[in-house]
PDB file of C-alpha atoms and ligand atoms in Angstrom:
ATOM      1  CA  MET A  28       0.000   0.000   0.000  1.00  0.00           C
ATOM      2  CA  SER A  29       2.819   2.394   0.788  1.00  0.00           C
ATOM      3  CA  ASP A  30       4.031   1.986  -2.811  1.00  0.00           C
ATOM      4  CA  GLU A  31       0.778   3.274  -4.300  1.00  0.00           C
ATOM      5  CA  PRO A  32       1.811   5.938  -6.852  1.00  0.00           C
ATOM      6  CA  GLY A  33       1.136   9.499  -5.733  1.00  0.00           C
ATOM      7  CA  ARG A  34       0.400   8.546  -2.147  1.00  0.00           C
ATOM      8  CA  GLY A  35       3.234  10.706  -0.884  1.00  0.00           C
ATOM      9  CA  GLN A  36       1.761  13.900  -2.319  1.00  0.00           C
ATOM     10  CA  MET A  37       0.500  16.376   0.243  1.00  0.00           C
ATOM     11  CA  GLU A  38      -3.227  17.130   0.360  1.00  0.00           C
ATOM     12  CA  PHE A  39      -5.424  19.499   2.319  1.00  0.00           C
ATOM     13  CA  ARG A  40      -8.250  17.446   3.779  1.00  0.00           C
ATOM     14  CA  ARG A  41     -11.269  17.840   5.952  1.00  0.00           C
ATOM     15  CA  LEU A  42     -10.836  15.800   9.118  1.00  0.00           C
ATOM     16  CA  ALA A  43     -12.281  12.277   8.958  1.00  0.00           C
ATOM     17  CA  PRO A  44     -12.185   9.157  11.156  1.00  0.00           C
ATOM     18  CA  ASP A  45      -9.193   7.632   9.303  1.00  0.00           C
ATOM     19  CA  LEU A  46      -7.150  10.639  10.440  1.00  0.00           C
ATOM     20  CA  GLU A  47      -7.666  10.060  14.167  1.00  0.00           C
ATOM     21  CA  ARG A  48      -4.305   8.385  14.775  1.00  0.00           C
ATOM     22  CA  PRO A  49      -2.247  10.705  12.565  1.00  0.00           C
ATOM     23  CA  LEU A  50      -3.941  13.658  14.276  1.00  0.00           C
ATOM     24  CA  ALA A  51      -3.190  12.261  17.748  1.00  0.00           C
ATOM     25  CA  GLU A  52       0.468  11.847  16.720  1.00  0.00           C
ATOM     26  CA  PHE A  53       0.525  15.414  15.438  1.00  0.00           C
ATOM     27  CA  PHE A  54      -0.964  16.710  18.720  1.00  0.00           C
ATOM     28  CA  SER A  55       1.646  14.767  20.630  1.00  0.00           C
ATOM     29  CA  ALA A  56       4.439  16.325  18.503  1.00  0.00           C
ATOM     30  CA  LEU A  57       3.077  19.812  19.256  1.00  0.00           C
ATOM     31  CA  VAL A  58       3.044  19.097  22.990  1.00  0.00           C
ATOM     32  CA  ALA A  59       6.578  17.627  22.866  1.00  0.00           C
ATOM     33  CA  ALA A  60       7.771  20.845  21.186  1.00  0.00           C
ATOM     34  CA  GLY A  61       6.032  22.987  23.826  1.00  0.00           C
ATOM     35  CA  ASP A  62       3.755  24.590  21.228  1.00  0.00           C
ATOM     36  CA  ASP A  63       0.704  24.062  23.433  1.00  0.00           C
ATOM     37  CA  ARG A  64       1.996  27.008  25.482  1.00  0.00           C
ATOM     38  CA  VAL A  65       1.309  29.392  22.586  1.00  0.00           C
ATOM     39  CA  PHE A  66      -1.474  27.524  20.816  1.00  0.00           C
ATOM     40  CA  HIS A  67      -4.204  25.965  22.935  1.00  0.00           C
ATOM     41  CA  PRO A  68      -7.580  26.053  21.157  1.00  0.00           C
ATOM     42  CA  HIS A  69      -8.455  22.753  22.899  1.00  0.00           C
ATOM     43  CA  PRO A  70      -6.494  20.040  24.741  1.00  0.00           C
ATOM     44  CA  PHE A  71      -4.023  18.138  22.528  1.00  0.00           C
ATOM     45  CA  THR A  72      -4.991  14.696  23.807  1.00  0.00           C
ATOM     46  CA  PRO A  73      -5.861  11.428  22.027  1.00  0.00           C
ATOM     47  CA  GLU A  74      -9.466  12.022  23.139  1.00  0.00           C
ATOM     48  CA  ALA A  75      -9.491  15.434  21.454  1.00  0.00           C
ATOM     49  CA  ALA A  76      -8.095  13.834  18.269  1.00  0.00           C
ATOM     50  CA  ALA A  77     -10.857  11.221  18.348  1.00  0.00           C
ATOM     51  CA  GLU A  78     -13.490  13.900  18.837  1.00  0.00           C
ATOM     52  CA  ARG A  79     -12.171  16.180  16.044  1.00  0.00           C
ATOM     53  CA  ALA A  80     -11.802  13.264  13.619  1.00  0.00           C
ATOM     54  CA  ARG A  81     -15.531  12.586  14.007  1.00  0.00           C
ATOM     55  CA  TYR A  82     -16.632  16.203  14.042  1.00  0.00           C
ATOM     56  CA  SER A  83     -19.636  17.108  11.943  1.00  0.00           C
ATOM     57  CA  GLY A  84     -20.933  20.627  12.158  1.00  0.00           C
ATOM     58  CA  GLU A  85     -20.620  24.037  10.567  1.00  0.00           C
ATOM     59  CA  ASP A  86     -17.084  24.813  11.722  1.00  0.00           C
ATOM     60  CA  VAL A  87     -13.987  23.923   9.705  1.00  0.00           C
ATOM     61  CA  TYR A  88     -11.261  21.517  10.822  1.00  0.00           C
ATOM     62  CA  CYS A  89      -8.709  20.640   8.199  1.00  0.00           C
ATOM     63  CA  VAL A  90      -5.275  19.117   7.884  1.00  0.00           C
ATOM     64  CA  ALA A  91      -2.400  18.974   5.455  1.00  0.00           C
ATOM     65  CA  VAL A  92      -1.488  15.289   5.112  1.00  0.00           C
ATOM     66  CA  ALA A  93       1.233  13.367   3.315  1.00  0.00           C
ATOM     67  CA  ARG A  94       1.850   9.629   3.673  1.00  0.00           C
ATOM     68  CA  ASP A  95      -0.676   9.409   6.528  1.00  0.00           C
ATOM     69  CA  GLN A  96       1.232  12.009   8.493  1.00  0.00           C
ATOM     70  CA  VAL A  97      -0.457  15.226   9.558  1.00  0.00           C
ATOM     71  CA  LEU A  98       1.839  18.135   8.706  1.00  0.00           C
ATOM     72  CA  GLY A  99      -0.540  20.982   9.482  1.00  0.00           C
ATOM     73  CA  TYR A 100      -3.822  21.577  11.274  1.00  0.00           C
ATOM     74  CA  GLY A 101      -6.189  24.484  10.798  1.00  0.00           C
ATOM     75  CA  MET A 102      -9.577  25.557  12.024  1.00  0.00           C
ATOM     76  CA  LEU A 103     -12.256  28.165  11.583  1.00  0.00           C
ATOM     77  CA  ARG A 104     -14.654  28.131  14.505  1.00  0.00           C
ATOM     78  CA  GLY A 105     -17.680  30.169  15.457  1.00  0.00           C
ATOM     79  CA  TRP A 106     -20.342  29.227  12.922  1.00  0.00           C
ATOM     80  CA  ASP A 107     -21.631  26.437  15.186  1.00  0.00           C
ATOM     81  CA  GLU A 108     -22.264  29.044  17.851  1.00  0.00           C
ATOM     82  CA  GLY A 109     -23.949  31.418  15.429  1.00  0.00           C
ATOM     83  CA  TYR A 110     -21.142  33.947  14.931  1.00  0.00           C
ATOM     84  CA  ALA A 111     -20.720  35.506  11.483  1.00  0.00           C
ATOM     85  CA  VAL A 112     -16.994  36.077  12.034  1.00  0.00           C
ATOM     86  CA  PRO A 113     -15.006  32.851  12.493  1.00  0.00           C
ATOM     87  CA  SER A 114     -11.916  32.497  14.665  1.00  0.00           C
ATOM     88  CA  LEU A 115      -8.897  31.021  12.916  1.00  0.00           C
ATOM     89  CA  GLY A 116      -6.198  28.792  14.379  1.00  0.00           C
ATOM     90  CA  ILE A 117      -3.320  26.929  12.767  1.00  0.00           C
ATOM     91  CA  ALA A 118      -0.318  24.831  13.729  1.00  0.00           C
ATOM     92  CA  ILE A 119       2.350  23.253  11.556  1.00  0.00           C
ATOM     93  CA  HIS A 120       4.275  20.133  12.548  1.00  0.00           C
ATOM     94  CA  PRO A 121       7.637  21.163  14.050  1.00  0.00           C
ATOM     95  CA  ALA A 122       9.409  19.132  11.333  1.00  0.00           C
ATOM     96  CA  ALA A 123       7.461  20.800   8.498  1.00  0.00           C
ATOM     97  CA  ARG A 124       7.988  24.476   9.311  1.00  0.00           C
ATOM     98  CA  SER A 125       9.526  27.203   7.178  1.00  0.00           C
ATOM     99  CA  ILE A 126       8.543  25.637   3.845  1.00  0.00           C
ATOM    100  CA  GLY A 127       5.543  27.915   3.340  1.00  0.00           C
ATOM    101  CA  LEU A 128       2.930  25.499   4.651  1.00  0.00           C
ATOM    102  CA  GLY A 129       1.669  27.851   7.375  1.00  0.00           C
ATOM    103  CA  ARG A 130       1.088  30.563   4.790  1.00  0.00           C
ATOM    104  CA  ALA A 131      -0.582  28.089   2.400  1.00  0.00           C
ATOM    105  CA  LEU A 132      -2.910  26.841   5.133  1.00  0.00           C
ATOM    106  CA  MET A 133      -3.838  30.425   6.050  1.00  0.00           C
ATOM    107  CA  LEU A 134      -4.712  31.196   2.410  1.00  0.00           C
ATOM    108  CA  TYR A 135      -6.786  28.012   2.196  1.00  0.00           C
ATOM    109  CA  LEU A 136      -8.718  29.025   5.328  1.00  0.00           C
ATOM    110  CA  HIS A 137      -9.189  32.592   4.041  1.00  0.00           C
ATOM    111  CA  ALA A 138     -10.654  31.234   0.793  1.00  0.00           C
ATOM    112  CA  GLU A 139     -12.960  28.883   2.681  1.00  0.00           C
ATOM    113  CA  ALA A 140     -14.160  31.720   4.933  1.00  0.00           C
ATOM    114  CA  ARG A 141     -14.773  33.955   1.879  1.00  0.00           C
ATOM    115  CA  ARG A 142     -16.586  31.110   0.108  1.00  0.00           C
ATOM    116  CA  ARG A 143     -18.933  30.911   3.107  1.00  0.00           C
ATOM    117  CA  GLY A 144     -19.536  34.655   3.087  1.00  0.00           C
ATOM    118  CA  ALA A 145     -17.613  35.610   6.243  1.00  0.00           C
ATOM    119  CA  PRO A 146     -16.963  39.373   6.317  1.00  0.00           C
ATOM    120  CA  ARG A 147     -13.730  39.003   8.284  1.00  0.00           C
ATOM    121  CA  ILE A 148     -11.618  36.630  10.348  1.00  0.00           C
ATOM    122  CA  ARG A 149     -10.550  36.881  13.956  1.00  0.00           C
ATOM    123  CA  LEU A 150      -7.580  35.286  15.690  1.00  0.00           C
ATOM    124  CA  LYS A 151      -5.549  35.494  18.887  1.00  0.00           C
ATOM    125  CA  VAL A 152      -1.777  35.368  19.239  1.00  0.00           C
ATOM    126  CA  TYR A 153       0.788  35.860  21.993  1.00  0.00           C
ATOM    127  CA  PRO A 154       3.039  38.831  21.208  1.00  0.00           C
ATOM    128  CA  GLU A 155       6.160  36.728  21.897  1.00  0.00           C
ATOM    129  CA  ASN A 156       5.103  34.186  19.235  1.00  0.00           C
ATOM    130  CA  THR A 157       7.204  36.061  16.698  1.00  0.00           C
ATOM    131  CA  SER A 158       6.823  33.678  13.749  1.00  0.00           C
ATOM    132  CA  ALA A 159       3.025  33.671  14.032  1.00  0.00           C
ATOM    133  CA  VAL A 160       2.905  37.446  14.540  1.00  0.00           C
ATOM    134  CA  ALA A 161       5.086  37.970  11.428  1.00  0.00           C
ATOM    135  CA  LEU A 162       2.939  35.576   9.394  1.00  0.00           C
ATOM    136  CA  TYR A 163      -0.326  37.232  10.414  1.00  0.00           C
ATOM    137  CA  ARG A 164       0.954  40.769   9.856  1.00  0.00           C
ATOM    138  CA  SER A 165       2.259  39.816   6.425  1.00  0.00           C
ATOM    139  CA  LEU A 166      -1.221  38.558   5.569  1.00  0.00           C
ATOM    140  CA  GLY A 167      -2.830  41.846   6.553  1.00  0.00           C
ATOM    141  CA  TYR A 168      -4.080  41.126  10.066  1.00  0.00           C
ATOM    142  CA  GLU A 169      -4.318  44.133  12.355  1.00  0.00           C
ATOM    143  CA  LEU A 170      -3.189  43.030  15.809  1.00  0.00           C
ATOM    144  CA  CYS A 171      -4.117  44.900  18.952  1.00  0.00           C
ATOM    145  CA  ARG A 172      -4.410  44.381  22.674  1.00  0.00           C
ATOM    146  CA  ASP A 173      -7.784  43.466  24.076  1.00  0.00           C
ATOM    147  CA  ASP A 174      -8.164  43.461  27.849  1.00  0.00           C
ATOM    148  CA  GLY A 175     -10.716  40.679  27.617  1.00  0.00           C
ATOM    149  CA  GLU A 176      -8.130  38.337  26.042  1.00  0.00           C
ATOM    150  CA  GLY A 177      -5.476  38.361  28.760  1.00  0.00           C
ATOM    151  CA  ASP A 178      -1.916  38.257  27.419  1.00  0.00           C
ATOM    152  CA  GLN A 179      -2.890  37.627  23.832  1.00  0.00           C
ATOM    153  CA  LEU A 180      -3.243  40.080  20.977  1.00  0.00           C
ATOM    154  CA  VAL A 181      -6.447  39.956  18.973  1.00  0.00           C
ATOM    155  CA  GLY A 182      -6.234  40.192  15.209  1.00  0.00           C
ATOM    156  CA  PHE A 183      -8.764  40.909  12.506  1.00  0.00           C
ATOM    157  CA  LYS A 184      -8.562  40.709   8.756  1.00  0.00           C
ATOM    158  CA  ALA A 185     -11.303  41.977   6.476  1.00  0.00           C
ATOM    159  CA  LEU A 186     -12.148  39.592   3.652  1.00  0.00           C
ATOM    160  CA  GLY A 187     -12.734  41.590   0.509  1.00  0.00           C
TER     161      GLY A 187
HETATM  162  C1  LIG B   7       3.506  30.036  13.252  1.00  0.00           C
HETATM  163  C2  LIG B   7       3.570  28.840  12.332  1.00  0.00           C
HETATM  164  C3  LIG B   7       2.148  28.411  11.990  1.00  0.00           C
HETATM  165  C4  LIG B   7       4.304  29.222  11.039  1.00  0.00           C
HETATM  166  O1  LIG B   7       4.223  28.121  10.144  1.00  0.00           O
HETATM  167  P1  LIG B   7       5.332  27.852   9.007  1.00  0.00           P
HETATM  168  O2  LIG B   7       4.795  26.793   8.122  1.00  0.00           O
HETATM  169  O3  LIG B   7       6.656  27.610   9.610  1.00  0.00           O
HETATM  170  O4  LIG B   7       5.348  29.262   8.250  1.00  0.00           O
HETATM  171  P2  LIG B   7       5.734  29.516   6.722  1.00  0.00           P
HETATM  172  O5  LIG B   7       6.889  28.659   6.332  1.00  0.00           O
HETATM  173  O6  LIG B   7       4.511  29.457   5.884  1.00  0.00           O
HETATM  174  O7  LIG B   7       6.232  31.021   6.809  1.00  0.00           O
HETATM  175  C5  LIG B   7       5.276  32.048   6.749  1.00  0.00           C
HETATM  176  C6  LIG B   7       5.762  33.270   7.466  1.00  0.00           C
HETATM  177  O8  LIG B   7       5.810  33.034   8.845  1.00  0.00           O
HETATM  178  C7  LIG B   7       6.855  33.827   9.395  1.00  0.00           C
HETATM  179  N1  LIG B   7       7.836  32.919   9.982  1.00  0.00           N
HETATM  180  C8  LIG B   7       7.898  31.575   9.845  1.00  0.00           C
HETATM  181  N2  LIG B   7       8.924  31.095  10.575  1.00  0.00           N
HETATM  182  C9  LIG B   7       9.512  32.156  11.160  1.00  0.00           C
HETATM  183  C10 LIG B   7      10.596  32.307  12.050  1.00  0.00           C
HETATM  184  N3  LIG B   7      11.303  31.263  12.469  1.00  0.00           N
HETATM  185  N4  LIG B   7      10.905  33.563  12.480  1.00  0.00           N
HETATM  186  C11 LIG B   7      10.188  34.634  12.071  1.00  0.00           C
HETATM  187  N5  LIG B   7       9.143  34.546  11.225  1.00  0.00           N
HETATM  188  C12 LIG B   7       8.811  33.325  10.772  1.00  0.00           C
HETATM  189  C13 LIG B   7       7.431  34.638   8.264  1.00  0.00           C
HETATM  190  O9  LIG B   7       6.684  35.839   8.160  1.00  0.00           O
HETATM  191  C14 LIG B   7       7.121  33.739   7.085  1.00  0.00           C
HETATM  192  O10 LIG B   7       7.046  34.449   5.891  1.00  0.00           O
HETATM  193  P3  LIG B   7       8.340  34.537   4.901  1.00  0.00           P
HETATM  194  O11 LIG B   7       8.733  33.100   4.649  1.00  0.00           O
HETATM  195  O12 LIG B   7       7.804  35.228   3.716  1.00  0.00           O
HETATM  196  O13 LIG B   7       9.377  35.270   5.677  1.00  0.00           O
HETATM  197  C15 LIG B   7       4.355  27.660  12.992  1.00  0.00           C
HETATM  198  O14 LIG B   7       5.584  28.154  13.473  1.00  0.00           O
HETATM  199  C16 LIG B   7       3.622  26.971  14.116  1.00  0.00           C
HETATM  200  O15 LIG B   7       2.837  26.044  13.889  1.00  0.00           O
HETATM  201  N6  LIG B   7       3.883  27.368  15.394  1.00  0.00           N
HETATM  202  C17 LIG B   7       3.307  26.690  16.567  1.00  0.00           C
HETATM  203  C18 LIG B   7       1.814  26.887  16.662  1.00  0.00           C
HETATM  204  C19 LIG B   7       1.447  28.346  16.629  1.00  0.00           C
HETATM  205  O16 LIG B   7       2.128  29.186  17.174  1.00  0.00           O
HETATM  206  N7  LIG B   7       0.318  28.618  15.965  1.00  0.00           N
HETATM  207  C20 LIG B   7      -0.210  29.965  15.886  1.00  0.00           C
HETATM  208  C21 LIG B   7      -0.907  30.253  17.164  1.00  0.00           C
HETATM  209  S1  LIG B   7      -1.569  31.898  17.225  1.00  0.00           S
END
């Protein structure tokens, strides 16, 4: 099966039950790298992977996958709760950074939000998370302090 032609090519996919284990391994790699200190949209446990892999609702959970390995994870949340403006979150596998995948995943999520008619996107980021701050600024997010969000900056990008 591993010799199937083309199987090594990376794809962006909606989460599905067959991705539970790869997603759990990805979560565990994020925790091992300490990334859960700066990115914690939900616990990064095997239970959370099982839950996300079976998610069905209005929000978006997607992954970049190659050879059954999750290289990136992205989400747009808020529609389930009735918000018009979704909140975005992404993480790239520590071994797959700095090849442009974070930027590609952001653009994919922007297009999906536009396709669904969202007027803008919201996100949160710690000011010391310099790579994420640089990525978001370069994509046109305006970042500002919001007392309601503790130590994190809140960012918005209008979707034209
Ligand atoms: C932030 C993160 C998503 C970037 O992903 P990535 O795939 O490495 O990013 P890319 O290769 O697409 O680079 C995109 C931009 O990010 C910024 N960036 C990436 N790595 C950087 C680094 N080490 N230092 C400074 N800026 C960096 C740059 O602006 C870069 O653009 P450029 O290549 O034109 O200079 C990734 O580091 C990550 O998953 N971090 C842990 C989880 C996290 O912090 N998520 C965001 C929570 S708010």
